[in-house]
Each structure stands twice: as C-alpha cells, then as structure tokens.
Amino acid sequence: MKNLPILTAWSCVLLLGGLSAAFAWQDADDQPPKSPEPAASSNAENTSDTAPKSEDENALTGKEAAARAQQVLNEARELLFTSPAIRAKITQTAQFGEYRVRSEGSYRCKPGFRYRLQYAVQLDELEGQFLEISDGNILHTVRTLVALNAASDSAQDDVEVTKRDIQRIKQEIAKHLGDQDAEKAAEVGLGGLPSILASLDRTMEFDRVVEGKIGDRPVTTIQGAWRADRRNEILSQLGPVGNQLDPLIPDLVRVAIDTETKFPVRIQYLKKYDAETVTYTPMLTLAFSDVRFGAAAEVDDFDFSFIPPQNLQVDDQTPEYIELIKQSTGGGNQQPLPFQ
C-alpha cells in the first residue's frame, strides 16, 4: 500500500487525465509548430516564452479581453476540427510536494472525431498510463496503474476502461444546433484537444489576453479564472477525496495559441502561493513540440483502432455526457456532471 501523498498525487493524475497529468514548476520544453503547410514541423529545443506579466501594459483586460479570448479559442477549435491530420509530441513534468516526475507522450488526430492521446507517468514504484482513443464511433479512455518491481510475475495491472458513444452524442447535439452552450458541452464529450478547450471554455472566465512569443513563434496567451460556480461543483462531485485534492486545484489557467497556425501549444494551470502579493506559480503544464500538419503528420488510420482487454468491464459514460448536453440547455434533471 502506497502512502497518502502518492495516492493523492495519483488520484489527481487520473482526474486530470483528459486535461493532461503534468505539474510544471519551470518553463516547459515546448516548441510551437511552424506554418501549417503539408511539410511543416518544429524541432527547436529549449525555447523560452514571454508569458503574461502583471505589469504588461499591452495586455487586454475586461470585456475586450473576453471577446478576444473567445475568438482565439474558436479559431483553435476550427483548426483542430478541419486539419487533414495533426501529430505532436507532449512533454509533461509533474511535482506533488516532494515528488517530481517527468513524462512524455503523443497526440494525433484526423477529421471525423478520431483522436489518440497517450502518455505515461511514474510515481515512486507505480507507473500510470493514460490512453484516450477514438475511431470516430467509440471513444475509449484507458487508465492503467502498473506496480513496478512487482514481487510476482503474475501480478496484474490495475486497469480502468470507460467509453463514450460518439454517434449518440452527435445525435443529441443535432437536436440543439445553434445553442452554443449545448455545442460546447458536446465537444467535452467528443474527446481530444477540442474537449480540453471546450472544458476550459465552460469552466473558466477569460479576462486577460497578451501577445508574446514562445521561442521564435508569436503566440496569443489567454488567461482565465474559475467561473464562480464550477470550482465548488467539481469538488463536490469528488466527494470525500475532494478536500484532499483542493490544494491541487489550480486558480488560473493560461492557454498559449500559435498566432499563425492557431494550434494551442501550451495549456498551463497556476496556483496562488502568496495571497498578499497575489503571486501565482505554474502547477500544471501541457506542452506540445514537433507539431506537424497534413501529409507531414504521417497519421495512419490504424492509429485510432482499439479493442478493450477481454474479461474487463467497460463503463459506458455516454448517458452522462448526453445529460450534460441537456443540462446546458436548461433541461435535464441536474444530475452530477462528468468530471471535466
């Protein structure tokens, strides 16, 4: 049995799985993509960025920032849904108190709601593996906990598999076309990077926009804080473990989107550590490198194939996401929402 810090850290990894499982306490080694031409790619190393600073006089704030942030998010979604193919590497660094880990993974997608996001994280004698994969019909999420250096060769991994029926979710949203809240809720259930952006749009109030650079690439960074009701709602859904995870819930989010390609190259969560000076430190960063588009991405249709392990119960979460869409329109019976 692992001690509480390890278990708490791993619980947070699982809960934040769809958003990434990385806590970064320094600049991530992320490199934005070049122009989205068929042969475009980026292999720069050790880039630095001009992140939003409180003293930046050129930052947009208030209503003007909210409108600009929404425009930037919409442009990123359009790219993710319409690009012929995208492949990227993911670099993740995590620190939970005294525990610090670094992991790497990959993301690839094709039109038709086909995605594959995977990475592995090691915590002490445990390795957590996360896989989100959709063939356009069924989206599976696989969380695997592997005990390293197990005493017995017959020791079994702890595997949890859930699924969502993409076609049923699409049929539900077809009933509410034109309702922006319902459409965002549907994107949360469809998986991939669009799900991450939709979840942020639903949970965060973006009120600051700064133009800057990551490496030599221009980026637009949008910053937001929790919507008044969403943070408490998420903690209440977690039940008794919510109090333990409260210190790990971020206070701000910053999303850096390549100004030219519209690809979200960094998603970073921050925690307030000095209330007097209102100072924040990065907690969680999802950074992309070697981002390629179109033919240069070399994404194969087989990348999205998945068969669940035999004799393993698969939890169907489709009804929860359909209920989420209904609730966003004012309907439904206000049941607890899926964690996003």
C-alpha positions as a printed NumPy array, in Angstrom:
array([[  0.   ,   0.   ,   0.   ],
       [  1.407,   3.401,  -1.014],
       [  1.43 ,   6.321,   1.389],
       [ -1.151,   9.089,   1.208],
       [  0.954,  11.609,  -0.789],
       [  1.487,   9.043,  -3.543],
       [ -2.174,   8.025,  -3.594],
       [ -3.332,  11.635,  -3.571],
       [ -0.96 ,  12.51 ,  -6.379],
       [ -2.085,   9.551,  -8.444],
       [ -5.755,  10.417,  -7.832],
       [ -5.067,  13.869,  -9.247],
       [ -3.291,  12.33 , -12.236],
       [ -6.344,  10.215, -13.007],
       [ -8.834,  13.025, -12.528],
       [ -6.878,  15.412, -14.719],
       [ -6.157,  12.726, -17.269],
       [ -8.21 ,  14.235, -20.041],
       [ -6.567,  17.585, -19.473],
       [ -3.047,  16.126, -19.06 ],
       [ -1.292,  14.862, -15.954],
       [  1.601,  17.242, -15.608],
       [  2.691,  19.671, -12.926],
       [  5.413,  22.015, -14.199],
       [  7.452,  24.272, -11.937],
       [  9.683,  25.691, -14.64 ],
       [  9.422,  26.641, -18.303],
       [  8.408,  23.586, -20.297],
       [ 10.431,  22.442, -23.304],
       [  7.633,  23.144, -25.723],
       [  8.201,  24.238, -29.316],
       [  5.306,  25.71 , -31.308],
       [  4.666,  24.447, -34.833],
       [  5.713,  26.156, -37.998],
       [  3.189,  27.268, -40.6  ],
       [  0.55 ,  24.543, -41.215],
       [  1.777,  23.576, -44.67 ],
       [  1.965,  19.868, -45.552],
       [  5.689,  19.708, -44.761],
       [  5.623,  21.922, -41.701],
       [  7.153,  20.77 , -38.432],
       [  9.087,  22.165, -35.488],
       [ 12.145,  20.657, -33.838],
       [ 13.554,  23.63 , -31.915],
       [ 14.948,  22.895, -28.477],
       [ 14.99 ,  24.819, -25.185],
       [ 12.602,  27.564, -26.199],
       [ 11.645,  30.375, -23.846],
       [  8.468,  32.378, -23.702],
       [  7.15 ,  35.796, -22.879],
       [  4.279,  34.787, -20.609],
       [  1.714,  37.302, -19.365],
       [  3.112,  39.612, -16.693],
       [  1.008,  41.683, -14.322],
       [  2.878,  44.807, -15.39 ],
       [  2.32 ,  44.265, -19.13 ],
       [  0.684,  47.486, -20.276],
       [ -0.27 ,  45.976, -23.63 ],
       [ -2.493,  43.286, -22.145],
       [ -6.173,  43.323, -22.977],
       [ -8.477,  43.047, -19.958],
       [-12.163,  43.015, -19.138],
       [-14.823,  42.714, -21.837],
       [-12.362,  43.404, -24.627],
       [-10.182,  40.511, -23.443],
       [-13.179,  38.188, -23.082],
       [-14.224,  38.83 , -26.684],
       [-10.677,  38.34 , -27.997],
       [-10.191,  35.169, -25.941],
       [-13.395,  33.692, -27.337],
       [-12.241,  34.487, -30.874],
       [ -8.871,  32.805, -30.269],
       [-10.493,  29.697, -28.767],
       [-12.915,  29.418, -31.686],
       [-10.075,  29.68 , -34.213],
       [ -8.162,  26.914, -32.415],
       [-11.231,  24.666, -32.421],
       [-11.76 ,  25.238, -36.13 ],
       [ -8.171,  24.183, -36.851],
       [ -8.484,  21.033, -34.732],
       [-11.693,  20.   , -36.468],
       [-10.682,  20.822, -40.054],
       [ -6.967,  19.996, -40.384],
       [ -6.418,  16.84 , -42.518],
       [ -4.153,  15.426, -39.79 ],
       [ -2.145,  16.605, -36.794],
       [  0.653,  14.894, -34.869],
       [  2.544,  16.307, -31.888],
       [  4.786,  15.248, -29.044],
       [  3.768,  16.046, -25.479],
       [  6.239,  16.877, -22.728],
       [  4.99 ,  16.762, -19.156],
       [  6.685,  17.49 , -15.837],
       [  4.927,  16.778, -12.549],
       [  5.623,  17.728,  -8.962],
       [  3.432,  16.839,  -5.979],
       [  5.132,  18.108,  -2.853],
       [  8.403,  16.177,  -2.624],
       [  7.512,  14.004,  -5.605],
       [  8.7  ,  15.156,  -9.01 ],
       [  8.277,  13.275, -12.273],
       [  8.579,  13.94 , -15.974],
       [  6.765,  12.138, -18.741],
       [  6.343,  12.275, -22.474],
       [  3.545,  11.255, -24.762],
       [  1.976,  11.911, -28.116],
       [ -1.163,  13.318, -29.688],
       [ -2.542,  12.662, -33.133],
       [ -5.854,  13.305, -34.803],
       [ -7.756,  13.159, -38.077],
       [-11.158,  14.531, -39.115],
       [-14.215,  12.576, -38.084],
       [-13.557,  12.855, -34.315],
       [-10.578,  10.497, -34.478],
       [ -8.014,  11.101, -31.727],
       [ -5.221,   9.374, -29.875],
       [ -3.721,  10.961, -26.748],
       [ -1.35 ,   8.902, -24.618],
       [  1.365,   9.321, -22.03 ],
       [  2.901,   7.584, -19.034],
       [  3.796,   8.975, -15.616],
       [  5.927,   7.312, -12.939],
       [  5.316,   7.912,  -9.232],
       [  7.633,   6.063,  -6.873],
       [  7.041,   2.345,  -7.577],
       [  3.92 ,   2.988,  -9.644],
       [  3.577,   3.838, -13.322],
       [  0.375,   5.415, -14.546],
       [ -0.509,   5.051, -18.206],
       [ -3.235,   7.133, -19.837],
       [ -4.77 ,   6.494, -23.253],
       [ -7.689,   8.312, -24.885],
       [ -8.506,   6.88 , -28.283],
       [-11.437,   7.365, -30.656],
       [-12.129,   5.808, -34.053],
       [-14.919,   8.302, -34.697],
       [-17.604,   5.967, -33.373],
       [-16.493,   4.972, -29.875],
       [-14.09 ,   6.891, -27.661],
       [-12.273,   4.76 , -25.078],
       [-10.362,   6.083, -22.084],
       [ -7.915,   3.638, -20.528],
       [ -6.182,   4.292, -17.199],
       [ -3.63 ,   1.686, -16.193],
       [ -1.741,   1.519, -12.902],
       [  1.354,  -0.687, -13.106],
       [  3.221,  -1.825,  -9.989],
       [  6.897,  -1.681, -10.906],
       [  9.255,  -4.308,  -9.499],
       [  6.28 ,  -6.462,  -8.526],
       [  7.227,  -9.447,  -6.361],
       [  5.354, -11.871,  -8.591],
       [  5.402, -12.18 , -12.368],
       [  1.7  , -12.977, -12.146],
       [  0.879,  -9.594, -10.564],
       [ -1.861,  -7.915, -12.547],
       [ -2.071,  -4.267, -13.582],
       [ -4.972,  -2.165, -12.33 ],
       [ -6.88 ,  -1.2  , -15.491],
       [ -9.946,   1.02 , -15.829],
       [-11.686,   1.434, -19.184],
       [-14.571,   3.766, -19.99 ],
       [-16.265,   4.513, -23.288],
       [-18.471,   7.115, -24.938],
       [-20.619,   6.575, -27.992],
       [-19.629,   9.434, -30.298],
       [-22.544,   8.838, -32.662],
       [-25.136,   9.023, -29.859],
       [-23.585,  12.263, -28.609],
       [-23.707,  13.694, -32.151],
       [-27.36 ,  12.682, -32.46 ],
       [-28.17 ,  14.506, -29.222],
       [-26.4  ,  17.709, -30.223],
       [-28.241,  17.628, -33.556],
       [-31.374,  18.426, -31.532],
       [-29.797,  21.62 , -30.183],
       [-27.905,  23.096, -33.129],
       [-27.318,  26.805, -32.675],
       [-27.22 ,  26.532, -28.879],
       [-23.605,  27.467, -28.098],
       [-23.7  ,  26.113, -24.544],
       [-25.002,  22.771, -25.778],
       [-22.404,  22.625, -28.542],
       [-19.592,  23.26 , -26.054],
       [-20.981,  20.545, -23.796],
       [-20.996,  18.151, -26.746],
       [-17.353,  18.943, -27.526],
       [-16.442,  17.994, -23.946],
       [-17.807,  14.513, -24.646],
       [-16.169,  14.085, -28.047],
       [-12.614,  13.871, -26.73 ],
       [ -9.233,  15.061, -27.96 ],
       [ -7.905,  18.607, -27.754],
       [-11.318,  20.037, -28.71 ],
       [-12.616,  18.503, -25.466],
       [ -9.902,  20.251, -23.448],
       [-10.651,  23.642, -24.983],
       [-14.404,  23.176, -24.595],
       [-13.968,  22.207, -20.949],
       [-11.881,  25.325, -20.302],
       [-14.473,  27.466, -22.067],
       [-17.199,  26.05 , -19.82 ],
       [-15.295,  26.339, -16.55 ],
       [-13.123,  29.444, -16.889],
       [-13.752,  33.185, -17.269],
       [-11.071,  34.538, -19.6  ],
       [-10.341,  38.166, -18.784],
       [ -6.763,  38.79 , -19.916],
       [ -5.027,  38.472, -23.316],
       [ -1.334,  39.087, -24.046],
       [  0.557,  38.894, -27.335],
       [  4.031,  37.395, -26.91 ],
       [  6.36 ,  34.665, -28.087],
       [  7.371,  31.112, -27.246],
       [ 10.808,  30.682, -28.742],
       [ 10.7  ,  32.461, -32.077],
       [  6.985,  31.859, -32.617],
       [  4.302,  34.519, -31.946],
       [  1.596,  33.352, -29.552],
       [ -1.595,  34.786, -28.137],
       [ -1.906,  33.857, -24.458],
       [ -5.324,  33.997, -22.84 ],
       [ -5.715,  33.871, -19.067],
       [ -8.781,  32.95 , -17.059],
       [-10.015,  32.05 , -13.576],
       [-12.758,  29.685, -12.445],
       [-16.373,  30.57 , -13.099],
       [-17.994,  31.258,  -9.758],
       [-19.985,  28.021,  -9.526],
       [-17.752,  25.498, -11.308],
       [-14.911,  25.017,  -8.804],
       [-17.235,  24.148,  -5.92 ],
       [-19.275,  21.934,  -8.234],
       [-16.215,  19.886,  -9.216],
       [-15.036,  19.493,  -5.631],
       [-18.488,  18.366,  -4.527],
       [-18.543,  15.73 ,  -7.279],
       [-15.267,  14.292,  -5.966],
       [-16.88 ,  13.508,  -2.621],
       [-14.644,  12.862,   0.419],
       [-11.453,  12.957,  -1.678],
       [-12.343,  16.498,  -2.75 ],
       [-10.95 ,  18.017,   0.462],
       [ -7.621,  16.251,  -0.071],
       [ -7.372,  17.415,  -3.685],
       [ -8.421,  21.004,  -3.001],
       [ -4.778,  22.204,  -2.64 ],
       [ -4.078,  20.689,  -6.058],
       [ -6.908,  22.512,  -7.813],
       [ -5.424,  25.429,  -9.812],
       [ -6.63 ,  29.008,  -9.531],
       [ -5.743,  30.277, -13.028],
       [ -5.276,  28.851, -16.493],
       [ -3.193,  30.237, -19.349],
       [ -3.552,  28.956, -22.9  ],
       [ -0.902,  29.945, -25.456],
       [ -2.109,  29.604, -29.045],
       [  0.205,  29.992, -32.019],
       [ -0.869,  33.242, -33.664],
       [ -0.261,  31.951, -37.191],
       [ -1.214,  28.267, -37.064],
       [ -3.948,  28.623, -34.383],
       [ -2.69 ,  25.47 , -32.635],
       [ -2.787,  25.501, -28.778],
       [  0.896,  24.974, -27.995],
       [  0.69 ,  25.269, -24.205],
       [ -2.029,  24.869, -21.587],
       [ -0.805,  25.874, -18.144],
       [ -2.532,  25.879, -14.776],
       [ -1.328,  28.078, -11.915],
       [ -1.837,  28.172,  -8.151],
       [ -1.789,  31.244,  -5.914],
       [  1.05 ,  30.836,  -3.415],
       [  1.238,  34.351,  -1.98 ],
       [ -2.101,  35.973,  -1.242],
       [ -0.526,  39.253,  -0.123],
       [  1.336,  39.89 ,  -3.376],
       [ -1.193,  37.932,  -5.468],
       [  1.591,  35.802,  -6.919],
       [  0.994,  32.582,  -8.843],
       [  3.248,  29.646,  -9.654],
       [  2.754,  27.165, -12.524],
       [  1.198,  23.902, -11.353],
       [  0.241,  22.019, -14.451],
       [  1.518,  22.404, -17.994],
       [  0.644,  20.524, -21.159],
       [  3.238,  21.479, -23.787],
       [  3.444,  20.423, -27.432],
       [  6.501,  20.088, -29.647],
       [  7.302,  18.854, -33.152],
       [  3.758,  19.706, -34.259],
       [  3.07 ,  18.574, -37.822],
       [  0.111,  19.068, -40.103],
       [ -1.381,  17.283, -43.123],
       [  0.79 ,  14.78 , -45.011],
       [  3.805,  15.671, -42.848],
       [  1.951,  14.341, -39.799],
       [  2.057,  10.778, -41.181],
       [ -1.013,   9.724, -39.202],
       [ -2.349,   6.279, -40.106],
       [ -5.984,   5.243, -39.735],
       [ -4.775,   2.225, -37.739],
       [ -3.596,   4.641, -35.028],
       [ -7.213,   5.   , -33.912],
       [ -8.045,   1.289, -33.602],
       [ -8.627,  -0.145, -30.146],
       [-10.023,  -3.389, -28.733],
       [-10.692,  -3.422, -24.957],
       [ -8.968,  -6.164, -22.94 ],
       [-11.015,  -9.33 , -22.615],
       [-12.928, -10.048, -19.407],
       [-12.756,  -6.396, -18.378],
       [-15.901,  -4.425, -17.65 ],
       [-16.128,  -1.236, -19.704],
       [-18.021,   1.619, -18.059],
       [-20.307,   3.343, -20.57 ],
       [-20.371,   7.059, -19.736],
       [-22.427,   8.067, -22.777],
       [-25.607,   8.777, -20.766],
       [-23.715,  11.185, -18.505],
       [-22.472,  13.242, -21.443],
       [-25.888,  13.27 , -23.083],
       [-27.276,  14.529, -19.781],
       [-24.572,  17.185, -19.761],
       [-25.808,  18.459, -23.137],
       [-29.411,  18.527, -21.901],
       [-28.461,  20.401, -18.738],
       [-26.596,  23.021, -20.75 ],
       [-29.868,  23.893, -22.491],
       [-31.752,  24.236, -19.215],
       [-33.298,  20.788, -19.481],
       [-32.367,  17.574, -17.743],
       [-32.704,  16.677, -14.08 ],
       [-29.487,  18.317, -12.797],
       [-27.613,  15.091, -12.061],
       [-23.879,  15.333, -11.237],
       [-21.824,  16.014, -14.345],
       [-18.808,  14.019, -15.531],
       [-15.545,  15.418, -14.189],
       [-14.175,  17.869, -16.752]])
